């Protein structure tokens, strides 16, 4: 009897443990379910988004989605007012097609923008109201001067933003509530490189793709590479041997007088094609910048230096030699659009070995018959630790928020939500599908894109135009003049003075 009593006690204990574990597991399961449901609700996911977190696509496991930590509020139909460049330009090279979309039409970028805007608009009960202008910076400045609360956010190219930024038109983004700058939908390199004195009045984010389009790369004609029996550019890059010297070696024998008139014109074949502004961009891509920021996050003038001079000399050997290189802005006596009818046509027709241009050309060349590849800008030498890609100030459009905004918290919440949503709609459409799958034409180009976008440089000297150095380098390239140091030394006082004025302007702002 005693043994039976002991067995009954043990059995009761075991049953209690089983029941406890079952209840506990059920509660944990419900807690996990509630956590995921809350995350989905806070992020405004469409049905199925949470389930997709751990799915596999083409053998690769997707990373878990990162969510905005901004609260979800009902804003009662508020119109988020965005001032931007036009959605369609005359030459269609730099269309701002990333702001809004009226409906889905089958175009992958348009549809991604529509889905993003619809998701956030429904989640927060808002509308996105866009104002287009060829000169958004001027309109923003006018609105701020008059104290008119006309716009919340502006997206315009860097060249257009610099003046209103220094005059105090924009809010320090680091002070905007719920604008979570460390999140992955903001470009951390631009957060770091574009700040001055700890203040950040502009940065790049996933809401737009023009900064991706404005990243300078090298496109190469695969057919010419094969016909000339040249080394595989992809392999050269992977081995760390893609240098300016290697570029010259590959370009020097590519030029051909196709029409036999004894003169190299844009109708002929060239090893390299680009524009005069590429000289400074090429030097920056060589890991050389005219300024560096000190411990107080303030820029200091460095000059060109020995490494910079080496890069310039090597680049000039390629860019300055008109017998092997075609500089598009040198073409004269031409009545059409030189960028479309010369630059684009020459590459599409297979008469250019290497084209140094913005990533936007990849999209423009979607109908090109001959296959092309994409690689980063060359290093100055094999010692340079990594490849760098320069972002154009003429086309890239950062996020700015106007100082006339009366409810910064609301704008911070909405922009963070839009940027976060873009990471899972617009950016995959642009990067993974449009470039990697549809247009890049090979897996190796896709690998190069990861390399290019991961190492971009926003050069303050070029962005602010201090001392007119970009023009100095462009003139030297056009004239094939190697004596650039005297021009730089002459411009140095102007450069330093302009830089100090910019620093003083930002320092004087109380926002």
mmCIF file of C-alpha atoms in Angstrom, residues 13 18 48 74 191 246 260 359 391 440 454 496:
data_model
loop_
_atom_site.group_PDB
_atom_site.id
_atom_site.type_symbol
_atom_site.label_atom_id
_atom_site.label_comp_id
_atom_site.label_asym_id
_atom_site.label_seq_id
_atom_site.Cartn_x
_atom_site.Cartn_y
_atom_site.Cartn_z
ATOM 1 C CA UNK A 13 3.350 15.335 -9.968
ATOM 2 C CA UNK A 18 2.643 18.166 -18.218
ATOM 3 C CA UNK A 48 1.632 37.829 -45.660
ATOM 4 C CA UNK A 74 -4.526 58.767 -37.474
ATOM 5 C CA UNK A 191 24.838 60.687 -42.281
ATOM 6 C CA UNK A 246 44.947 48.844 -66.005
ATOM 7 C CA UNK A 260 38.490 56.276 -92.368
ATOM 8 C CA UNK A 359 24.092 54.234 -62.820
ATOM 9 C CA UNK A 391 27.972 60.383 -56.029
ATOM 10 C CA UNK A 440 22.465 43.762 -65.248
ATOM 11 C CA UNK A 454 28.394 49.791 -50.238
ATOM 12 C CA UNK A 496 39.511 77.784 -47.482
#
